[in-house]
Amino acid sequence: MAFSDPLQCTDAPDSTPSDAGVAGTGILLSFMATAGLAIVLSATVIVGEMRGRPSTIRRRLLSGYSDSQILQGIGIQSVGLAKMNSLVPYHFFLIWMLSLLSMATHNATLLALVRDYRRDWVIRWLRQFLMFVNLALSSVSGAFVLQSVAKGLERSTLPIACVWQVRGEGAATNASLSYVGTIVVIAGNCIIFALATWYLHTRKPRFFKTVQLVGLVLMGAIAVGAAIRIGLLSQAFGRPSVKLSDQGEKVWSFGQLLSLLLLVFPLVNVIEIYRGEMSVAASPEDTKSRVYDGELQSDPHVHSSFQHNPFFGSQTNLFGKVDGQIHRRLETEPHPNTDNMHQKRVLLPLAVVAVVALVMAVVHQSLHRDATHVFHSKLSSFHSGLGKLPSSGIVSRPPSFEQVALKYGTDKVTGHNYQDMYDKYLEPIRHSPLKMLEIGLGCNMAADSLEAYGPGASYYTWLEYLPSVDLYYIESDAACAAKYGHETANAHVFTGDQADASFLMRFAAETAQDGQFDVIVDDGGHTMKQQLTSLMHLWPTVRPGGIYVIEDLQTSYQEGYGGDPMTTDGAKHTTIKHLFQIVDDIMTGRNSLPISRDVLSVDCMLEICTLRKSYRTP
């Protein structure tokens, strides 16, 4: 589910599905292990430099883990905000704890590698940008957590986005500590960000060693506290604060394992450095290089480990510029590197302007090409009498069936490849008023099945893909249909067995007053009896020119559904054999089956077939 999914804040379910993507065992272990390694490495780097034993390998290893952690932190917080309409406060709190681990990791790294960042302005400002993004996302997540605590919804199974809409029951009597603690953490993050910014950009750091040691202890405490909360509250290691409907967060998958395998990548660089296959700059304290920014210094050859931004500022003043007197003195006392520095100051802005111009040109060309394509296509449509040329020029193309179906997670595209069939037949009529029936609401998609999502995925897909649809459903599980009735309010849901001929006849009679169906989709129980009985009794309800779609036809070859795996058992009449017989009737004109007389075509793709009804009554 995504940010644009429909939000349901009325009835809180008894339980909520797990989400291994944000709270799986591998994800949580990866964050905690990376934070632990980074803080330990930061401590060894700081202590080693204090003792005069800097280590290139440890610095490189620490940099790798820190970069990985801050990007993963930004990524998982972005996912959490994008899924706020489905994630519950329990998951959002875990994401917030992971963001604290990420913050502790990159701040501990900053304490240890600050000299590396100061000597390269690009790396320094990139680190500043990532720190700001992480702070912004963490503050937003913290605001959601704070609101859930204030309204007493931290144990609710409603989506986290509902904390701004529902009134709630008010904070519990013992929630004051959590409320104050949440505020302190949010404020502390902002203060730490401000201090880290000062520490990163200051020219002459004071109390350098003291700041390193105190900051490292503070980051370690934050990381330990966040890890303990994760261990106690997550399903993977402890007892979650809400009832989860499955054990998915304890299950190991490739994605969970991949999160841990990423910890090996920095070790590869270490091996290459150790073998001499990769060179890394020495510690800034050991280098003898000079950084000269074009200003007149008392001694232009004095060592400086801070490289200023070439667009503004200097080594001694963040926003200072070289005045005219200094320029005149530089003309009489030029420094060997002055010309190079001035060239860089001119070339870098020109390079940026060139890149921006190139991007604008590419965008302009793309828009021009799209506009030209739309113009010609609409012009052709005008000449053929099918439409008129719009005055606006550029027309946005609506999302395809696959895009809409992926948005809601239906197995029509995740477990199968039905998008080609539906786009072929429904795309030309998708904006027309349609009467549609689908057999199967999705109640049989159990939580432990391969494609587990429960009812409603195809329901929302049809409503968005066919905006003018009048939607009907047949569902055999009456209890499930009643439970999810509030989520399917825009459809007419009938409960009954699709293999029950009497039920199907009653259904046909009750729905006939509104006209025949334009589209029928059989995505029900998939047994031979169910598919064939439904086709026999519902085919008369399809209007001339309408279509009847049967999904999951692979069951015709599975014994558990009454299929014939070897297609040699003459006693078994499968759905596929029935369709073959219809094709034979169409080709020969025999009409051995009653349905064959008004079948215009049978179109089959992998695991799916579509029957179109003839436009003429036989």
XYZ file of C-alpha atoms in Angstrom:
618
model
C 0.000 0.000 0.000
C 1.142 3.557 -0.626
C 0.501 7.146 0.389
C -2.504 7.471 -1.924
C -4.276 4.356 -0.614
C -7.751 4.921 0.856
C -7.618 5.730 4.557
C -9.956 3.860 6.899
C -10.225 5.400 10.375
C -13.638 4.206 11.531
C -13.357 0.606 12.702
C -10.126 -0.644 14.241
C -9.573 -4.337 13.389
C -8.717 -6.829 16.098
C -5.247 -7.341 14.650
C -2.961 -5.874 12.028
C -0.734 -7.594 9.458
C 2.981 -7.743 10.066
C 5.361 -5.769 7.863
C 8.717 -7.460 7.408
C 9.812 -4.647 5.102
C 10.169 -2.228 8.018
C 10.272 -4.496 11.076
C 11.661 -7.814 9.850
C 14.388 -9.599 11.777
C 17.040 -8.928 9.148
C 16.166 -5.233 8.857
C 16.347 -4.645 12.606
C 19.544 -6.671 13.022
C 21.167 -4.783 10.162
C 20.460 -1.390 11.737
C 21.577 -2.449 15.209
C 24.718 -4.219 13.971
C 25.721 -1.287 11.766
C 25.201 1.184 14.596
C 27.208 -0.968 17.004
C 30.086 -1.426 14.561
C 30.159 2.268 13.665
C 30.248 3.443 17.280
C 32.964 0.940 18.211
C 35.021 1.934 15.158
C 34.519 5.619 15.978
C 35.852 5.010 19.464
C 38.915 3.162 18.160
C 39.639 5.884 15.584
C 39.354 8.662 18.171
C 41.476 6.846 20.752
C 44.012 5.843 18.110
C 44.479 9.428 16.931
C 44.810 10.628 20.518
C 47.610 8.105 20.980
C 49.240 9.075 17.696
C 48.245 5.862 15.900
C 45.821 6.798 13.122
C 44.424 3.932 11.056
C 43.516 4.286 7.400
C 41.692 0.949 7.341
C 39.484 1.725 10.324
C 38.631 5.132 8.893
C 37.640 3.593 5.577
C 35.599 0.869 7.250
C 33.824 3.400 9.454
C 33.040 5.629 6.482
C 31.487 2.707 4.613
C 29.225 1.662 7.483
C 28.197 5.249 8.174
C 27.265 5.970 4.550
C 25.229 2.771 4.406
C 23.422 3.512 7.668
C 22.431 7.089 6.919
C 21.054 6.146 3.490
C 19.161 3.178 4.932
C 17.775 5.429 7.648
C 16.521 7.959 5.119
C 15.119 5.149 2.991
C 13.152 3.373 5.711
C 11.721 6.648 7.027
C 10.619 7.572 3.510
C 8.926 4.188 3.168
C 7.179 4.707 6.494
C 5.790 8.094 5.476
C 4.733 6.723 2.091
C 2.812 3.907 3.826
C 1.246 6.016 6.570
C -2.223 4.979 5.379
C -1.500 1.340 6.221
C 1.225 1.235 8.890
C 0.009 1.256 12.484
C 1.656 3.271 15.314
C 3.572 0.158 16.395
C 5.437 0.012 13.079
C 5.914 3.771 12.982
C 7.511 3.753 16.430
C 9.982 1.081 15.311
C 10.855 3.167 12.255
C 11.457 6.132 14.536
C 13.783 4.052 16.708
C 15.685 2.990 13.585
C 16.051 6.656 12.642
C 17.638 7.294 16.051
C 20.114 4.488 15.374
C 20.920 6.098 12.041
C 21.376 9.504 13.689
C 23.659 8.080 16.374
C 25.734 6.299 13.735
C 26.400 9.242 11.446
C 27.025 11.631 14.348
C 29.538 9.233 15.910
C 31.208 8.981 12.513
C 31.271 12.765 12.258
C 33.108 12.962 15.581
C 35.763 10.527 14.371
C 36.159 11.610 10.738
C 35.474 15.329 10.970
C 38.949 16.167 9.624
C 38.237 14.102 6.514
C 35.050 16.074 5.893
C 36.655 19.457 6.538
C 39.381 19.021 3.969
C 36.873 18.358 1.145
C 34.009 20.849 0.835
C 31.946 18.547 -1.412
C 31.947 15.697 1.103
C 31.347 18.158 3.943
C 28.248 19.720 2.405
C 26.952 16.359 1.210
C 27.183 15.115 4.787
C 25.396 18.281 5.922
C 22.586 17.670 3.433
C 22.106 14.033 4.474
C 22.085 15.067 8.134
C 19.356 17.605 7.404
C 17.212 15.128 5.451
C 17.525 12.571 8.242
C 16.568 15.213 10.830
C 13.543 16.358 8.809
C 12.227 12.823 8.342
C 12.904 11.913 11.963
C 11.083 15.027 13.184
C 8.033 14.220 11.063
C 8.010 10.622 12.308
C 8.416 11.881 15.867
C 5.439 14.204 15.423
C 3.261 11.233 14.434
C 4.496 9.236 17.425
C 3.891 12.194 19.742
C 0.349 12.618 18.454
C -0.400 8.920 18.916
C 0.839 9.081 22.517
C -1.161 12.238 23.204
C -4.369 10.573 21.981
C -3.688 7.202 23.559
C -3.441 5.469 20.181
C 0.045 3.984 20.491
C -1.504 0.506 20.786
C -4.172 1.088 18.155
C -4.542 -1.003 14.999
C -5.693 2.011 13.003
C -3.237 3.441 10.453
C -0.823 6.026 11.827
C -2.323 8.681 9.535
C -5.534 8.440 11.571
C -3.906 10.106 14.586
C -4.691 13.470 12.988
C -8.330 12.600 12.264
C -9.707 10.585 15.170
C -10.385 12.112 18.546
C -8.814 9.298 20.525
C -9.266 8.436 24.163
C -6.623 10.741 25.550
C -3.263 9.785 26.949
C -3.197 7.133 29.627
C -2.423 8.146 33.196
C 1.002 6.514 33.003
C 1.808 7.944 29.562
C 3.185 11.269 30.809
C 6.731 9.900 30.894
C 6.444 8.644 27.307
C 4.956 11.960 26.221
C 7.731 14.011 27.811
C 10.362 11.567 26.600
C 9.134 11.846 23.020
C 9.315 15.643 23.160
C 12.797 15.494 24.673
C 14.020 13.155 21.935
C 12.637 15.367 19.147
C 14.137 18.501 20.710
C 17.386 16.663 21.385
C 17.647 15.664 17.737
C 17.364 19.308 16.692
C 19.967 20.413 19.242
C 22.359 17.652 18.223
C 21.914 18.625 14.578
C 22.779 22.249 15.376
C 25.858 21.233 17.363
C 26.935 18.789 14.655
C 26.598 21.526 12.032
C 28.774 23.848 14.091
C 31.292 21.090 14.697
C 31.426 20.212 11.000
C 31.999 23.747 9.705
C 34.002 25.422 12.466
C 37.503 26.569 11.447
C 39.217 26.420 14.793
C 37.543 23.751 16.922
C 37.894 24.257 20.634
C 37.898 21.513 23.216
C 38.283 19.092 20.316
C 39.054 15.968 22.338
C 36.439 16.758 24.976
C 33.740 17.182 22.344
C 34.755 13.903 20.744
C 34.618 11.893 23.968
C 31.412 13.426 25.350
C 29.667 13.215 21.990
C 30.699 9.600 21.512
C 29.320 8.617 24.919
C 26.045 10.423 24.146
C 25.665 8.738 20.746
C 26.414 5.372 22.301
C 23.734 5.925 24.935
C 21.165 6.895 22.287
C 22.004 3.833 20.203
C 21.788 1.478 23.185
C 18.459 2.970 24.284
C 16.959 2.675 20.797
C 18.228 -0.903 20.415
C 16.694 -1.902 23.764
C 13.311 -0.452 22.809
C 13.440 -2.268 19.467
C 14.333 -5.528 21.183
C 11.490 -5.245 23.687
C 8.712 -4.058 21.368
C 9.372 -5.787 18.043
C 7.827 -9.098 17.086
C 11.236 -10.279 15.890
C 12.823 -10.167 19.358
C 10.208 -9.305 21.954
C 6.504 -8.754 22.436
C 4.777 -6.215 20.163
C 2.414 -3.674 21.668
C -0.373 -4.658 19.236
C -1.815 -7.966 18.111
C -0.316 -9.020 14.781
C -2.298 -11.369 12.572
C 0.750 -13.367 11.462
C 4.393 -14.081 12.269
C 5.797 -12.473 9.119
C 8.331 -10.300 10.936
C 10.066 -13.402 12.283
C 10.306 -15.113 8.905
C 13.645 -14.944 7.117
C 13.523 -14.087 3.432
C 16.003 -12.979 0.810
C 15.308 -9.330 1.607
C 16.054 -9.895 5.285
C 19.251 -11.765 4.500
C 20.324 -9.133 1.976
C 20.183 -6.425 4.644
C 22.798 -8.322 6.647
C 24.908 -9.242 3.626
C 25.341 -5.531 2.877
C 27.493 -5.357 6.009
C 30.159 -7.297 4.119
C 30.682 -4.658 1.414
C 32.881 -2.296 3.495
C 35.100 -5.279 4.343
C 35.822 -5.750 0.635
C 37.278 -2.236 0.467
C 39.361 -2.950 3.549
C 40.849 -6.041 1.899
C 41.672 -4.037 -1.233
C 43.367 -1.348 0.865
C 45.300 -3.939 2.833
C 46.520 -5.606 -0.368
C 47.481 -2.263 -1.868
C 44.889 -2.418 -4.642
C 43.173 0.777 -3.453
C 44.809 3.968 -2.246
C 43.200 6.133 0.429
C 44.219 9.604 1.524
C 46.231 9.686 4.699
C 44.891 11.156 7.900
C 44.641 14.954 7.584
C 47.007 15.395 10.514
C 49.694 13.465 8.650
C 49.403 15.140 5.257
C 51.794 17.940 4.307
C 49.619 19.417 1.570
C 48.616 23.069 1.734
C 45.242 24.471 0.942
C 45.457 28.029 -0.406
C 42.239 29.887 -1.108
C 43.560 32.986 -2.815
C 43.652 35.221 0.252
C 46.765 36.970 1.436
C 47.869 35.121 4.539
C 50.757 35.962 6.791
C 52.385 32.867 5.376
C 50.601 31.430 2.327
C 52.365 28.118 2.892
C 50.858 27.547 6.331
C 49.101 24.175 6.512
C 45.288 24.287 6.607
C 43.062 21.229 6.868
C 39.852 23.089 5.953
C 38.801 23.518 2.324
C 36.222 26.257 1.975
C 33.336 26.324 -0.448
C 34.768 27.658 -3.736
C 31.608 29.702 -4.387
C 31.797 31.793 -1.210
C 33.732 32.102 2.023
C 37.331 31.362 2.875
C 39.459 29.474 5.350
C 39.073 32.168 7.973
C 35.589 33.526 7.298
C 32.561 31.561 6.122
C 31.127 34.430 4.081
C 34.176 36.666 3.687
C 35.494 37.772 0.331
C 38.873 39.016 -0.813
C 38.870 42.817 -0.787
C 40.528 45.121 -3.280
C 43.577 45.808 -1.128
C 44.322 42.115 -0.851
C 43.913 41.720 -4.596
C 46.427 44.507 -5.182
C 48.898 42.899 -2.798
C 48.386 39.542 -4.454
C 49.311 41.095 -7.783
C 52.676 42.108 -6.371
C 53.133 38.961 -4.266
C 51.498 36.188 -6.260
C 51.325 32.692 -4.883
C 52.108 29.788 -7.206
C 48.666 28.285 -6.638
C 46.725 31.541 -6.914
C 46.076 31.236 -10.639
C 44.873 27.675 -10.255
C 42.533 28.662 -7.453
C 41.072 31.553 -9.433
C 40.594 29.235 -12.396
C 38.729 26.776 -10.182
C 36.501 29.537 -8.851
C 35.573 30.450 -12.405
C 35.350 26.955 -13.842
C 33.212 25.420 -11.096
C 30.309 27.889 -11.456
C 30.539 27.540 -15.223
C 30.391 23.766 -14.864
C 27.303 24.010 -12.670
C 25.628 26.358 -15.141
C 26.480 23.981 -17.978
C 24.980 20.997 -16.139
C 21.795 22.930 -15.334
C 21.514 24.060 -18.947
C 21.990 20.489 -20.149
C 19.262 19.195 -17.831
C 16.883 21.946 -18.947
C 17.608 21.143 -22.577
C 16.894 17.453 -22.049
C 13.635 18.224 -20.237
C 12.605 20.695 -22.918
C 13.375 18.210 -25.673
C 11.414 15.497 -23.874
C 8.393 17.735 -23.417
C 8.613 18.881 -27.002
C 8.757 15.291 -28.232
C 5.766 14.302 -26.084
C 3.788 17.308 -27.256
C 4.599 16.576 -30.886
C 3.610 12.929 -30.467
C 0.297 13.864 -28.860
C -0.343 16.512 -31.517
C 0.140 14.098 -34.394
C -1.855 11.330 -32.731
C -4.754 13.677 -32.043
C -4.538 15.121 -35.541
C -4.806 11.623 -37.002
C -7.751 10.940 -34.724
C -9.419 14.131 -35.939
C -9.033 13.228 -39.612
C -10.404 9.749 -39.004
C -13.501 11.188 -37.362
C -12.774 9.611 -33.979
C -12.052 12.769 -32.055
C -11.095 16.404 -32.085
C -7.737 18.034 -31.639
C -7.502 19.401 -28.081
C -6.411 22.984 -27.669
C -4.195 22.170 -24.693
C -1.648 20.159 -26.709
C -0.247 17.807 -24.038
C -2.615 15.167 -22.688
C -1.619 13.017 -19.732
C -2.061 9.293 -20.239
C -4.038 7.540 -17.500
C -2.274 4.735 -15.633
C -2.379 1.282 -17.175
C -4.090 -1.693 -15.578
C -0.727 -2.997 -14.395
C 0.127 0.289 -12.683
C -3.218 0.462 -10.894
C -3.137 -3.220 -9.920
C 0.399 -2.958 -8.540
C -0.682 0.015 -6.486
C -3.246 -2.107 -4.625
C -1.271 -5.356 -4.661
C -3.713 -7.678 -6.405
C -2.282 -11.010 -7.529
C -3.630 -10.371 -11.022
C -0.236 -8.785 -11.687
C 1.891 -9.835 -8.701
C 1.255 -13.572 -8.971
C 0.040 -13.661 -12.570
C 0.419 -11.625 -15.748
C -3.158 -10.733 -16.583
C -2.416 -7.096 -17.412
C -2.091 -7.749 -21.149
C -5.505 -9.375 -21.324
C -7.285 -6.665 -19.356
C -5.611 -3.802 -21.177
C -6.538 -5.435 -24.487
C -10.255 -5.651 -23.742
C -10.915 -2.991 -21.104
C -8.642 -0.121 -22.133
C -10.894 0.965 -25.059
C -13.996 1.055 -22.831
C -12.545 1.907 -19.413
C -14.120 5.373 -19.278
C -17.564 4.175 -20.383
C -20.355 3.266 -17.936
C -19.933 -0.462 -17.300
C -21.821 -3.071 -15.333
C -19.313 -5.593 -14.042
C -19.371 -8.764 -11.945
C -16.372 -10.390 -10.307
C -16.664 -13.781 -8.631
C -14.456 -13.814 -5.546
C -13.890 -10.881 -3.197
C -10.506 -12.210 -2.087
C -11.524 -13.756 1.218
C -9.699 -16.953 0.305
C -6.360 -15.107 0.224
C -5.329 -16.407 3.644
C -2.548 -14.785 5.608
C -0.311 -17.818 5.221
C -0.725 -18.165 1.456
C 1.836 -17.202 -1.142
C -0.045 -14.079 -2.237
C -1.501 -12.976 1.099
C -3.371 -9.706 1.086
C -7.005 -10.455 1.930
C -10.131 -8.999 0.330
C -10.317 -5.632 -1.382
C -7.254 -5.520 -3.640
C -9.113 -6.113 -6.904
C -12.071 -4.081 -5.605
C -9.992 -0.898 -5.384
C -8.259 -1.770 -8.649
C -11.536 -1.907 -10.561
C -12.864 1.288 -8.999
C -9.801 3.249 -10.074
C -9.179 1.614 -13.437
C -12.885 1.756 -14.408
C -14.084 5.048 -12.886
C -17.697 4.645 -14.119
C -18.138 0.996 -13.168
C -21.218 -0.430 -11.438
C -19.496 -3.229 -9.543
C -21.030 -6.515 -8.365
C -19.423 -9.341 -6.396
C -20.245 -12.954 -5.602
C -18.500 -14.214 -2.463
C -18.971 -17.614 -0.831
C -17.679 -16.568 2.611
C -20.605 -14.672 4.129
C -18.764 -13.855 7.364
C -15.843 -12.341 5.486
C -18.136 -10.358 3.200
C -19.940 -8.933 6.227
C -16.687 -8.131 8.029
C -15.310 -6.165 5.101
C -18.633 -4.673 4.098
C -17.557 -1.156 5.103
C -14.535 -1.431 2.802
C -16.622 -2.558 -0.184
C -19.471 -0.099 0.193
C -19.295 0.911 -3.471
C -20.105 -2.599 -4.713
C -23.143 -4.884 -4.615
C -21.970 -7.994 -2.772
C -23.993 -11.221 -3.006
C -23.043 -14.205 -0.864
C -23.413 -17.717 -2.197
C -21.649 -20.660 -3.812
C -20.764 -20.180 -7.462
C -21.193 -23.932 -7.938
C -24.828 -23.710 -6.746
C -27.009 -23.452 -9.851
C -30.084 -22.314 -7.910
C -28.139 -19.467 -6.300
C -26.785 -18.345 -9.654
C -30.263 -18.307 -11.170
C -31.574 -16.191 -8.279
C -28.627 -13.857 -8.686
C -29.276 -13.506 -12.413
C -32.932 -12.707 -11.787
C -32.208 -10.099 -9.108
C -29.603 -8.278 -11.171
C -31.404 -8.450 -14.527
C -33.490 -5.341 -13.869
C -30.400 -3.139 -14.234
C -29.448 -4.681 -17.560
C -26.930 -7.295 -18.566
C -23.279 -7.331 -17.554
C -20.626 -5.791 -19.764
C -17.858 -7.713 -18.009
C -17.811 -10.852 -15.859
C -14.587 -12.045 -14.225
C -14.407 -15.492 -12.616
C -11.712 -15.310 -9.931
C -13.518 -17.528 -7.446
C -12.749 -21.007 -6.166
C -11.106 -22.222 -9.428
C -12.492 -25.777 -9.256
C -13.850 -27.324 -12.432
C -17.382 -27.513 -11.051
C -17.328 -23.886 -9.945
C -15.940 -22.537 -13.210
C -18.180 -24.595 -15.494
C -21.366 -24.063 -13.466
C -20.780 -20.316 -13.340
C -20.083 -20.132 -17.070
C -23.226 -22.086 -17.898
C -25.602 -20.001 -15.769
C -23.987 -16.550 -15.981
C -23.196 -16.488 -19.695
C -26.818 -15.523 -20.521
C -26.407 -12.430 -18.308
C -23.599 -11.068 -20.530
C -24.781 -8.436 -22.984
C -24.049 -8.829 -26.718
C -20.471 -7.718 -27.283
C -19.619 -8.214 -23.609
C -16.819 -10.389 -22.269
C -16.549 -13.269 -19.803
C -13.065 -13.746 -18.283
C -11.931 -16.917 -16.509
C -8.746 -16.625 -14.444
C -6.450 -19.271 -12.945
C -7.043 -21.828 -15.672
C -3.896 -23.653 -14.599
C -6.204 -25.506 -12.203
C -7.489 -27.489 -15.195
C -4.224 -29.404 -14.897
C -4.285 -29.823 -11.107
C -6.000 -32.812 -9.541
C -6.867 -30.938 -6.360
C -9.251 -28.761 -8.367
C -10.661 -31.613 -10.436
C -8.191 -31.068 -13.264
C -6.480 -33.538 -15.555
C -2.665 -33.182 -15.298
C -1.948 -35.428 -18.298
C -5.053 -34.335 -20.288
C -5.662 -38.016 -21.059
C -8.474 -38.836 -18.631
C -11.620 -38.803 -20.712
C -13.800 -38.988 -17.611
C -12.629 -35.562 -16.444
C -14.247 -32.621 -18.165
C -12.047 -29.656 -17.338
C -12.642 -26.005 -18.082
C -9.872 -25.985 -20.680
C -11.421 -28.990 -22.452
C -14.747 -27.161 -22.384
C -13.171 -24.112 -24.020
C -11.512 -26.325 -26.637
C -14.924 -27.774 -27.447
C -16.328 -24.254 -27.867
C -13.493 -23.437 -30.269
C -14.260 -26.622 -32.222
C -17.912 -25.568 -32.432
C -16.950 -22.108 -33.688
C -14.704 -23.597 -36.358
C -17.105 -26.321 -37.492
C -20.456 -24.686 -36.811
C -21.703 -27.791 -35.002
C -22.819 -25.966 -31.835
C -22.534 -29.084 -29.711
C -22.709 -26.842 -26.640
C -25.560 -24.361 -26.082
C -23.072 -21.613 -25.258
C -21.268 -22.008 -28.584
C -24.087 -20.440 -30.602
C -23.381 -16.898 -29.429
C -19.632 -17.008 -28.649
C -17.858 -14.647 -31.020
C -14.298 -15.491 -29.966
C -12.163 -17.276 -27.386
C -8.897 -15.514 -26.552
C -6.408 -17.271 -24.261
C -3.163 -16.190 -22.668
C -1.155 -17.726 -19.839
C -3.648 -19.012 -17.211
C -6.495 -16.799 -18.471
C -9.102 -16.892 -21.263
C -11.665 -14.342 -22.436
C -14.899 -15.193 -24.232
C -16.573 -12.403 -26.198
C -20.282 -12.656 -26.837
C -21.579 -12.244 -30.354
C -23.183 -8.921 -31.220
C -26.025 -10.731 -33.001
C -28.575 -13.026 -31.423
C -28.376 -16.490 -33.011
